[in-house]
Amino acid sequence: MDILKQIAENLRQGNDKKVLELTKQAIKQKIPSKEILDNGLIAGMNVIGEKFKAHEIFLPDVLLAARAMYAGMDELKPILIKERVPTIGKVVIGTVQGDLHDIGKNLVGIMLKGAGFEVIDLGNDVSPERFIEVAKKENARVIGMSALLTTTMLGMKKVIDLLNKQSLSGEIKTIIGGAPVSEEFAREIGADAYGYDSTSAVECVKKLIKIS
């Protein structure tokens, strides 16, 4: 089996040690770093995303696959940086101000990284100003906001209002998600997209920055 297919297969199985070993081998074989990334690590995570969406696997399987992906990425990242291989785009994510829940947000971050995005995770209890400050500094294309409490949902609107106030809504797109959030609420507050789960969030972000 082709070494890149082996990387993808072992990633799907959550075998982080084997993914690390195979990534090292692929680098030694002088396979271009972008090929290792796209056809090995990302290819494996794409399958994980589809299986998770279809309820064929569950959260523990995703977390194991993510650990394997990070093992390969840690080995590959210095080369990608050295060769200036671009990511698909930068996404700033965080749980809105007043909300400390982050499991869903973390899962979205894993899936975005697995799809080839550079993710800047601000954690939880993030102020509107912080979202925008970091997005501007990092030249991020998208801000992703999560909330689990109905009392914190309006924090999402504050971010969008601030983007509009600074005339940034054309440059920086917004996606929202979380248990109490809906498509209707997204439209109501002027968000660009709503992700009902982690895999749909990735699809939405790709559309927002026009990647097929």
PDB file of N, CA, C and O in Angstrom, residues 38-101:
ATOM      1  N   ASP A  38      -2.009  16.696   2.378  1.00  0.00           N
ATOM      2  CA  ASP A  38      -3.291  16.563   1.663  1.00  0.00           C
ATOM      3  C   ASP A  38      -3.731  15.106   1.486  1.00  0.00           C
ATOM      4  O   ASP A  38      -4.893  14.771   1.728  1.00  0.00           O
ATOM      5  N   ASN A  39      -2.797  14.252   1.037  1.00  0.00           N
ATOM      6  CA  ASN A  39      -3.167  12.883   0.661  1.00  0.00           C
ATOM      7  C   ASN A  39      -2.993  11.865   1.783  1.00  0.00           C
ATOM      8  O   ASN A  39      -3.393  10.709   1.645  1.00  0.00           O
ATOM      9  N   GLY A  40      -2.376  12.312   2.884  1.00  0.00           N
ATOM     10  CA  GLY A  40      -2.218  11.435   4.044  1.00  0.00           C
ATOM     11  C   GLY A  40      -3.098  11.875   5.196  1.00  0.00           C
ATOM     12  O   GLY A  40      -4.152  11.289   5.472  1.00  0.00           O
ATOM     13  N   LEU A  41      -2.697  12.958   5.851  1.00  0.00           N
ATOM     14  CA  LEU A  41      -3.386  13.402   7.075  1.00  0.00           C
ATOM     15  C   LEU A  41      -4.800  13.937   6.800  1.00  0.00           C
ATOM     16  O   LEU A  41      -5.766  13.497   7.434  1.00  0.00           O
ATOM     17  N   ILE A  42      -4.924  14.861   5.860  1.00  0.00           N
ATOM     18  CA  ILE A  42      -6.241  15.445   5.589  1.00  0.00           C
ATOM     19  C   ILE A  42      -7.174  14.406   4.974  1.00  0.00           C
ATOM     20  O   ILE A  42      -8.362  14.342   5.323  1.00  0.00           O
ATOM     21  N   ALA A  43      -6.635  13.558   4.093  1.00  0.00           N
ATOM     22  CA  ALA A  43      -7.468  12.502   3.488  1.00  0.00           C
ATOM     23  C   ALA A  43      -8.059  11.595   4.569  1.00  0.00           C
ATOM     24  O   ALA A  43      -9.240  11.222   4.512  1.00  0.00           O
ATOM     25  N   GLY A  44      -7.249  11.257   5.569  1.00  0.00           N
ATOM     26  CA  GLY A  44      -7.731  10.419   6.672  1.00  0.00           C
ATOM     27  C   GLY A  44      -8.800  11.109   7.496  1.00  0.00           C
ATOM     28  O   GLY A  44      -9.841  10.523   7.823  1.00  0.00           O
ATOM     29  N   MET A  45      -8.575  12.393   7.801  1.00  0.00           N
ATOM     30  CA  MET A  45      -9.545  13.138   8.606  1.00  0.00           C
ATOM     31  C   MET A  45     -10.837  13.409   7.841  1.00  0.00           C
ATOM     32  O   MET A  45     -11.913  13.480   8.434  1.00  0.00           O
ATOM     33  N   ASN A  46     -10.749  13.528   6.522  1.00  0.00           N
ATOM     34  CA  ASN A  46     -11.970  13.714   5.723  1.00  0.00           C
ATOM     35  C   ASN A  46     -12.907  12.523   5.873  1.00  0.00           C
ATOM     36  O   ASN A  46     -14.127  12.682   5.997  1.00  0.00           O
ATOM     37  N   VAL A  47     -12.330  11.327   5.870  1.00  0.00           N
ATOM     38  CA  VAL A  47     -13.138  10.109   6.044  1.00  0.00           C
ATOM     39  C   VAL A  47     -13.749  10.081   7.446  1.00  0.00           C
ATOM     40  O   VAL A  47     -14.913   9.732   7.631  1.00  0.00           O
ATOM     41  N   ILE A  48     -12.945  10.465   8.447  1.00  0.00           N
ATOM     42  CA  ILE A  48     -13.444  10.527   9.825  1.00  0.00           C
ATOM     43  C   ILE A  48     -14.634  11.477   9.909  1.00  0.00           C
ATOM     44  O   ILE A  48     -15.661  11.169  10.532  1.00  0.00           O
ATOM     45  N   GLY A  49     -14.513  12.633   9.269  1.00  0.00           N
ATOM     46  CA  GLY A  49     -15.594  13.614   9.267  1.00  0.00           C
ATOM     47  C   GLY A  49     -16.867  13.064   8.650  1.00  0.00           C
ATOM     48  O   GLY A  49     -17.965  13.238   9.185  1.00  0.00           O
ATOM     49  N   GLU A  50     -16.729  12.354   7.520  1.00  0.00           N
ATOM     50  CA  GLU A  50     -17.897  11.779   6.850  1.00  0.00           C
ATOM     51  C   GLU A  50     -18.547  10.688   7.701  1.00  0.00           C
ATOM     52  O   GLU A  50     -19.771  10.612   7.794  1.00  0.00           O
ATOM     53  N   LYS A  51     -17.713   9.847   8.302  1.00  0.00           N
ATOM     54  CA  LYS A  51     -18.237   8.754   9.141  1.00  0.00           C
ATOM     55  C   LYS A  51     -18.936   9.310  10.392  1.00  0.00           C
ATOM     56  O   LYS A  51     -19.964   8.791  10.821  1.00  0.00           O
ATOM     57  N   PHE A  52     -18.366  10.370  10.948  1.00  0.00           N
ATOM     58  CA  PHE A  52     -18.966  10.988  12.138  1.00  0.00           C
ATOM     59  C   PHE A  52     -20.312  11.616  11.776  1.00  0.00           C
ATOM     60  O   PHE A  52     -21.291  11.491  12.510  1.00  0.00           O
ATOM     61  N   LYS A  53     -20.347  12.253  10.624  1.00  0.00           N
ATOM     62  CA  LYS A  53     -21.584  12.877  10.146  1.00  0.00           C
ATOM     63  C   LYS A  53     -22.677  11.817   9.943  1.00  0.00           C
ATOM     64  O   LYS A  53     -23.858  12.068  10.211  1.00  0.00           O
ATOM     65  N   ALA A  54     -22.273  10.646   9.458  1.00  0.00           N
ATOM     66  CA  ALA A  54     -23.228   9.558   9.191  1.00  0.00           C
ATOM     67  C   ALA A  54     -23.513   8.706  10.428  1.00  0.00           C
ATOM     68  O   ALA A  54     -24.201   7.695  10.333  1.00  0.00           O
ATOM     69  N   HIS A  55     -22.969   9.123  11.589  1.00  0.00           N
ATOM     70  CA  HIS A  55     -23.142   8.390  12.858  1.00  0.00           C
ATOM     71  C   HIS A  55     -22.591   6.959  12.804  1.00  0.00           C
ATOM     72  O   HIS A  55     -23.080   6.077  13.486  1.00  0.00           O
ATOM     73  N   GLU A  56     -21.560   6.770  11.968  1.00  0.00           N
ATOM     74  CA  GLU A  56     -20.913   5.452  11.889  1.00  0.00           C
ATOM     75  C   GLU A  56     -19.814   5.330  12.940  1.00  0.00           C
ATOM     76  O   GLU A  56     -19.407   4.223  13.291  1.00  0.00           O
ATOM     77  N   ILE A  57     -19.302   6.468  13.409  1.00  0.00           N
ATOM     78  CA  ILE A  57     -18.335   6.493  14.506  1.00  0.00           C
ATOM     79  C   ILE A  57     -18.782   7.566  15.498  1.00  0.00           C
ATOM     80  O   ILE A  57     -19.674   8.365  15.194  1.00  0.00           O
ATOM     81  N   PHE A  58     -18.118   7.596  16.668  1.00  0.00           N
ATOM     82  CA  PHE A  58     -18.564   8.500  17.724  1.00  0.00           C
ATOM     83  C   PHE A  58     -17.398   9.354  18.230  1.00  0.00           C
ATOM     84  O   PHE A  58     -16.259   9.200  17.785  1.00  0.00           O
ATOM     85  N   LEU A  59     -17.692  10.238  19.164  1.00  0.00           N
ATOM     86  CA  LEU A  59     -16.710  11.217  19.628  1.00  0.00           C
ATOM     87  C   LEU A  59     -15.365  10.596  20.035  1.00  0.00           C
ATOM     88  O   LEU A  59     -14.315  11.115  19.641  1.00  0.00           O
ATOM     89  N   PRO A  60     -15.334   9.488  20.815  1.00  0.00           N
ATOM     90  CA  PRO A  60     -14.023   8.919  21.177  1.00  0.00           C
ATOM     91  C   PRO A  60     -13.181   8.539  19.956  1.00  0.00           C
ATOM     92  O   PRO A  60     -11.958   8.701  19.971  1.00  0.00           O
ATOM     93  N   ASP A  61     -13.859   8.049  18.887  1.00  0.00           N
ATOM     94  CA  ASP A  61     -13.133   7.692  17.654  1.00  0.00           C
ATOM     95  C   ASP A  61     -12.528   8.936  16.999  1.00  0.00           C
ATOM     96  O   ASP A  61     -11.406   8.899  16.495  1.00  0.00           O
ATOM     97  N   VAL A  62     -13.296  10.028  17.016  1.00  0.00           N
ATOM     98  CA  VAL A  62     -12.815  11.292  16.433  1.00  0.00           C
ATOM     99  C   VAL A  62     -11.603  11.801  17.207  1.00  0.00           C
ATOM    100  O   VAL A  62     -10.616  12.242  16.623  1.00  0.00           O
ATOM    101  N   LEU A  63     -11.673  11.716  18.528  1.00  0.00           N
ATOM    102  CA  LEU A  63     -10.570  12.207  19.369  1.00  0.00           C
ATOM    103  C   LEU A  63      -9.301  11.382  19.172  1.00  0.00           C
ATOM    104  O   LEU A  63      -8.192  11.923  19.153  1.00  0.00           O
ATOM    105  N   LEU A  64      -9.461  10.075  18.985  1.00  0.00           N
ATOM    106  CA  LEU A  64      -8.299   9.217  18.717  1.00  0.00           C
ATOM    107  C   LEU A  64      -7.681   9.565  17.363  1.00  0.00           C
ATOM    108  O   LEU A  64      -6.454   9.646  17.225  1.00  0.00           O
ATOM    109  N   ALA A  65      -8.534   9.774  16.368  1.00  0.00           N
ATOM    110  CA  ALA A  65      -8.044  10.145  15.039  1.00  0.00           C
ATOM    111  C   ALA A  65      -7.346  11.506  15.094  1.00  0.00           C
ATOM    112  O   ALA A  65      -6.316  11.707  14.453  1.00  0.00           O
ATOM    113  N   ALA A  66      -7.912  12.423  15.865  1.00  0.00           N
ATOM    114  CA  ALA A  66      -7.312  13.757  15.999  1.00  0.00           C
ATOM    115  C   ALA A  66      -5.931  13.668  16.630  1.00  0.00           C
ATOM    116  O   ALA A  66      -4.999  14.356  16.205  1.00  0.00           O
ATOM    117  N   ARG A  67      -5.795  12.805  17.640  1.00  0.00           N
ATOM    118  CA  ARG A  67      -4.482  12.623  18.285  1.00  0.00           C
ATOM    119  C   ARG A  67      -3.459  12.112  17.263  1.00  0.00           C
ATOM    120  O   ARG A  67      -2.307  12.556  17.241  1.00  0.00           O
ATOM    121  N   ALA A  68      -3.897  11.187  16.414  1.00  0.00           N
ATOM    122  CA  ALA A  68      -3.008  10.659  15.377  1.00  0.00           C
ATOM    123  C   ALA A  68      -2.658  11.747  14.362  1.00  0.00           C
ATOM    124  O   ALA A  68      -1.507  11.854  13.924  1.00  0.00           O
ATOM    125  N   MET A  69      -3.645  12.572  14.015  1.00  0.00           N
ATOM    126  CA  MET A  69      -3.392  13.670  13.077  1.00  0.00           C
ATOM    127  C   MET A  69      -2.366  14.645  13.648  1.00  0.00           C
ATOM    128  O   MET A  69      -1.434  15.061  12.957  1.00  0.00           O
ATOM    129  N   TYR A  70      -2.523  15.000  14.932  1.00  0.00           N
ATOM    130  CA  TYR A  70      -1.586  15.930  15.569  1.00  0.00           C
ATOM    131  C   TYR A  70      -0.179  15.348  15.621  1.00  0.00           C
ATOM    132  O   TYR A  70       0.802  16.089  15.488  1.00  0.00           O
ATOM    133  N   ALA A  71      -0.060  14.031  15.791  1.00  0.00           N
ATOM    134  CA  ALA A  71       1.258  13.382  15.821  1.00  0.00           C
ATOM    135  C   ALA A  71       1.975  13.602  14.492  1.00  0.00           C
ATOM    136  O   ALA A  71       3.158  13.943  14.458  1.00  0.00           O
ATOM    137  N   GLY A  72       1.242  13.402  13.398  1.00  0.00           N
ATOM    138  CA  GLY A  72       1.824  13.629  12.075  1.00  0.00           C
ATOM    139  C   GLY A  72       2.089  15.103  11.813  1.00  0.00           C
ATOM    140  O   GLY A  72       3.127  15.465  11.260  1.00  0.00           O
ATOM    141  N   MET A  73       1.145  15.949  12.225  1.00  0.00           N
ATOM    142  CA  MET A  73       1.278  17.395  11.987  1.00  0.00           C
ATOM    143  C   MET A  73       2.478  17.982  12.724  1.00  0.00           C
ATOM    144  O   MET A  73       3.169  18.854  12.193  1.00  0.00           O
ATOM    145  N   ASP A  74       2.721  17.516  13.949  1.00  0.00           N
ATOM    146  CA  ASP A  74       3.860  18.024  14.726  1.00  0.00           C
ATOM    147  C   ASP A  74       5.175  17.770  13.999  1.00  0.00           C
ATOM    148  O   ASP A  74       6.108  18.573  14.066  1.00  0.00           O
ATOM    149  N   GLU A  75       5.248  16.624  13.312  1.00  0.00           N
ATOM    150  CA  GLU A  75       6.446  16.266  12.552  1.00  0.00           C
ATOM    151  C   GLU A  75       6.535  17.080  11.259  1.00  0.00           C
ATOM    152  O   GLU A  75       7.625  17.476  10.825  1.00  0.00           O
ATOM    153  N   LEU A  76       5.387  17.337  10.664  1.00  0.00           N
ATOM    154  CA  LEU A  76       5.328  17.975   9.353  1.00  0.00           C
ATOM    155  C   LEU A  76       5.368  19.498   9.415  1.00  0.00           C
ATOM    156  O   LEU A  76       5.861  20.156   8.496  1.00  0.00           O
ATOM    157  N   LYS A  77       4.870  20.064  10.507  1.00  0.00           N
ATOM    158  CA  LYS A  77       4.680  21.513  10.584  1.00  0.00           C
ATOM    159  C   LYS A  77       5.955  22.324  10.331  1.00  0.00           C
ATOM    160  O   LYS A  77       5.918  23.303   9.567  1.00  0.00           O
ATOM    161  N   PRO A  78       7.107  21.969  10.927  1.00  0.00           N
ATOM    162  CA  PRO A  78       8.321  22.769  10.664  1.00  0.00           C
ATOM    163  C   PRO A  78       8.679  22.817   9.174  1.00  0.00           C
ATOM    164  O   PRO A  78       9.154  23.842   8.680  1.00  0.00           O
ATOM    165  N   ILE A  79       8.418  21.718   8.456  1.00  0.00           N
ATOM    166  CA  ILE A  79       8.725  21.665   7.024  1.00  0.00           C
ATOM    167  C   ILE A  79       7.735  22.525   6.243  1.00  0.00           C
ATOM    168  O   ILE A  79       8.105  23.251   5.329  1.00  0.00           O
ATOM    169  N   LEU A  80       6.453  22.435   6.624  1.00  0.00           N
ATOM    170  CA  LEU A  80       5.430  23.247   5.962  1.00  0.00           C
ATOM    171  C   LEU A  80       5.742  24.738   6.114  1.00  0.00           C
ATOM    172  O   LEU A  80       5.606  25.518   5.168  1.00  0.00           O
ATOM    173  N   ILE A  81       6.180  25.120   7.319  1.00  0.00           N
ATOM    174  CA  ILE A  81       6.527  26.517   7.584  1.00  0.00           C
ATOM    175  C   ILE A  81       7.753  26.923   6.762  1.00  0.00           C
ATOM    176  O   ILE A  81       7.774  27.973   6.126  1.00  0.00           O
ATOM    177  N   LYS A  82       8.760  26.055   6.772  1.00  0.00           N
ATOM    178  CA  LYS A  82      10.002  26.327   6.033  1.00  0.00           C
ATOM    179  C   LYS A  82       9.729  26.477   4.532  1.00  0.00           C
ATOM    180  O   LYS A  82      10.297  27.340   3.864  1.00  0.00           O
ATOM    181  N   GLU A  83       8.848  25.613   4.012  1.00  0.00           N
ATOM    182  CA  GLU A  83       8.537  25.635   2.579  1.00  0.00           C
ATOM    183  C   GLU A  83       7.427  26.637   2.247  1.00  0.00           C
ATOM    184  O   GLU A  83       7.032  26.772   1.102  1.00  0.00           O
ATOM    185  N   ARG A  84       6.928  27.290   3.304  1.00  0.00           N
ATOM    186  CA  ARG A  84       5.865  28.300   3.150  1.00  0.00           C
ATOM    187  C   ARG A  84       4.649  27.745   2.427  1.00  0.00           C
ATOM    188  O   ARG A  84       4.081  28.380   1.534  1.00  0.00           O
ATOM    189  N   VAL A  85       4.279  26.518   2.805  1.00  0.00           N
ATOM    190  CA  VAL A  85       3.076  25.914   2.227  1.00  0.00           C
ATOM    191  C   VAL A  85       1.857  26.595   2.855  1.00  0.00           C
ATOM    192  O   VAL A  85       1.694  26.582   4.072  1.00  0.00           O
ATOM    193  N   PRO A  86       1.005  27.212   2.045  1.00  0.00           N
ATOM    194  CA  PRO A  86      -0.142  27.939   2.619  1.00  0.00           C
ATOM    195  C   PRO A  86      -1.228  27.001   3.127  1.00  0.00           C
ATOM    196  O   PRO A  86      -1.401  25.897   2.604  1.00  0.00           O
ATOM    197  N   THR A  87      -1.938  27.451   4.160  1.00  0.00           N
ATOM    198  CA  THR A  87      -3.114  26.702   4.614  1.00  0.00           C
ATOM    199  C   THR A  87      -4.302  27.152   3.764  1.00  0.00           C
ATOM    200  O   THR A  87      -4.209  28.097   3.009  1.00  0.00           O
ATOM    201  N   ILE A  88      -5.420  26.459   3.909  1.00  0.00           N
ATOM    202  CA  ILE A  88      -6.629  26.846   3.172  1.00  0.00           C
ATOM    203  C   ILE A  88      -7.046  28.257   3.570  1.00  0.00           C
ATOM    204  O   ILE A  88      -7.514  29.043   2.771  1.00  0.00           O
ATOM    205  N   GLY A  89      -6.865  28.565   4.853  1.00  0.00           N
ATOM    206  CA  GLY A  89      -7.262  29.866   5.380  1.00  0.00           C
ATOM    207  C   GLY A  89      -7.232  29.826   6.896  1.00  0.00           C
ATOM    208  O   GLY A  89      -7.135  28.753   7.492  1.00  0.00           O
ATOM    209  N   LYS A  90      -7.293  30.985   7.512  1.00  0.00           N
ATOM    210  CA  LYS A  90      -7.272  31.071   8.973  1.00  0.00           C
ATOM    211  C   LYS A  90      -8.683  31.286   9.513  1.00  0.00           C
ATOM    212  O   LYS A  90      -9.453  32.071   8.958  1.00  0.00           O
ATOM    213  N   VAL A  91      -8.965  30.573  10.612  1.00  0.00           N
ATOM    214  CA  VAL A  91     -10.261  30.704  11.274  1.00  0.00           C
ATOM    215  C   VAL A  91     -10.015  30.952  12.761  1.00  0.00           C
ATOM    216  O   VAL A  91      -9.262  30.216  13.400  1.00  0.00           O
ATOM    217  N   VAL A  92     -10.636  31.986  13.285  1.00  0.00           N
ATOM    218  CA  VAL A  92     -10.583  32.254  14.723  1.00  0.00           C
ATOM    219  C   VAL A  92     -11.840  31.670  15.350  1.00  0.00           C
ATOM    220  O   VAL A  92     -12.952  31.938  14.883  1.00  0.00           O
ATOM    221  N   ILE A  93     -11.671  30.830  16.376  1.00  0.00           N
ATOM    222  CA  ILE A  93     -12.841  30.251  17.037  1.00  0.00           C
ATOM    223  C   ILE A  93     -12.794  30.520  18.542  1.00  0.00           C
ATOM    224  O   ILE A  93     -11.722  30.747  19.112  1.00  0.00           O
ATOM    225  N   GLY A  94     -13.964  30.487  19.166  1.00  0.00           N
ATOM    226  CA  GLY A  94     -14.034  30.668  20.610  1.00  0.00           C
ATOM    227  C   GLY A  94     -15.465  30.558  21.103  1.00  0.00           C
ATOM    228  O   GLY A  94     -16.416  30.653  20.318  1.00  0.00           O
ATOM    229  N   THR A  95     -15.608  30.340  22.397  1.00  0.00           N
ATOM    230  CA  THR A  95     -16.918  30.367  23.038  1.00  0.00           C
ATOM    231  C   THR A  95     -17.147  31.800  23.524  1.00  0.00           C
ATOM    232  O   THR A  95     -16.241  32.421  24.078  1.00  0.00           O
ATOM    233  N   VAL A  96     -18.358  32.304  23.316  1.00  0.00           N
ATOM    234  CA  VAL A  96     -18.622  33.723  23.568  1.00  0.00           C
ATOM    235  C   VAL A  96     -18.540  34.094  25.051  1.00  0.00           C
ATOM    236  O   VAL A  96     -18.575  33.234  25.925  1.00  0.00           O
ATOM    237  N   GLN A  97     -18.445  35.385  25.281  1.00  0.00           N
ATOM    238  CA  GLN A  97     -18.282  35.936  26.632  1.00  0.00           C
ATOM    239  C   GLN A  97     -19.383  35.439  27.582  1.00  0.00           C
ATOM    240  O   GLN A  97     -20.555  35.410  27.238  1.00  0.00           O
ATOM    241  N   GLY A  98     -18.942  35.021  28.774  1.00  0.00           N
ATOM    242  CA  GLY A  98     -19.883  34.551  29.791  1.00  0.00           C
ATOM    243  C   GLY A  98     -20.163  33.062  29.733  1.00  0.00           C
ATOM    244  O   GLY A  98     -20.828  32.504  30.608  1.00  0.00           O
ATOM    245  N   ASP A  99     -19.646  32.394  28.697  1.00  0.00           N
ATOM    246  CA  ASP A  99     -19.910  30.957  28.515  1.00  0.00           C
ATOM    247  C   ASP A  99     -18.593  30.186  28.638  1.00  0.00           C
ATOM    248  O   ASP A  99     -17.617  30.516  27.971  1.00  0.00           O
ATOM    249  N   LEU A 100     -18.593  29.154  29.486  1.00  0.00           N
ATOM    250  CA  LEU A 100     -17.359  28.402  29.737  1.00  0.00           C
ATOM    251  C   LEU A 100     -17.363  27.017  29.082  1.00  0.00           C
ATOM    252  O   LEU A 100     -16.457  26.222  29.302  1.00  0.00           O
ATOM    253  N   HIS A 101     -18.372  26.719  28.277  1.00  0.00           N
ATOM    254  CA  HIS A 101     -18.468  25.397  27.651  1.00  0.00           C
ATOM    255  C   HIS A 101     -17.638  25.360  26.370  1.00  0.00           C
ATOM    256  O   HIS A 101     -17.722  26.298  25.569  1.00  0.00           O
TER     257      HIS A 101
END
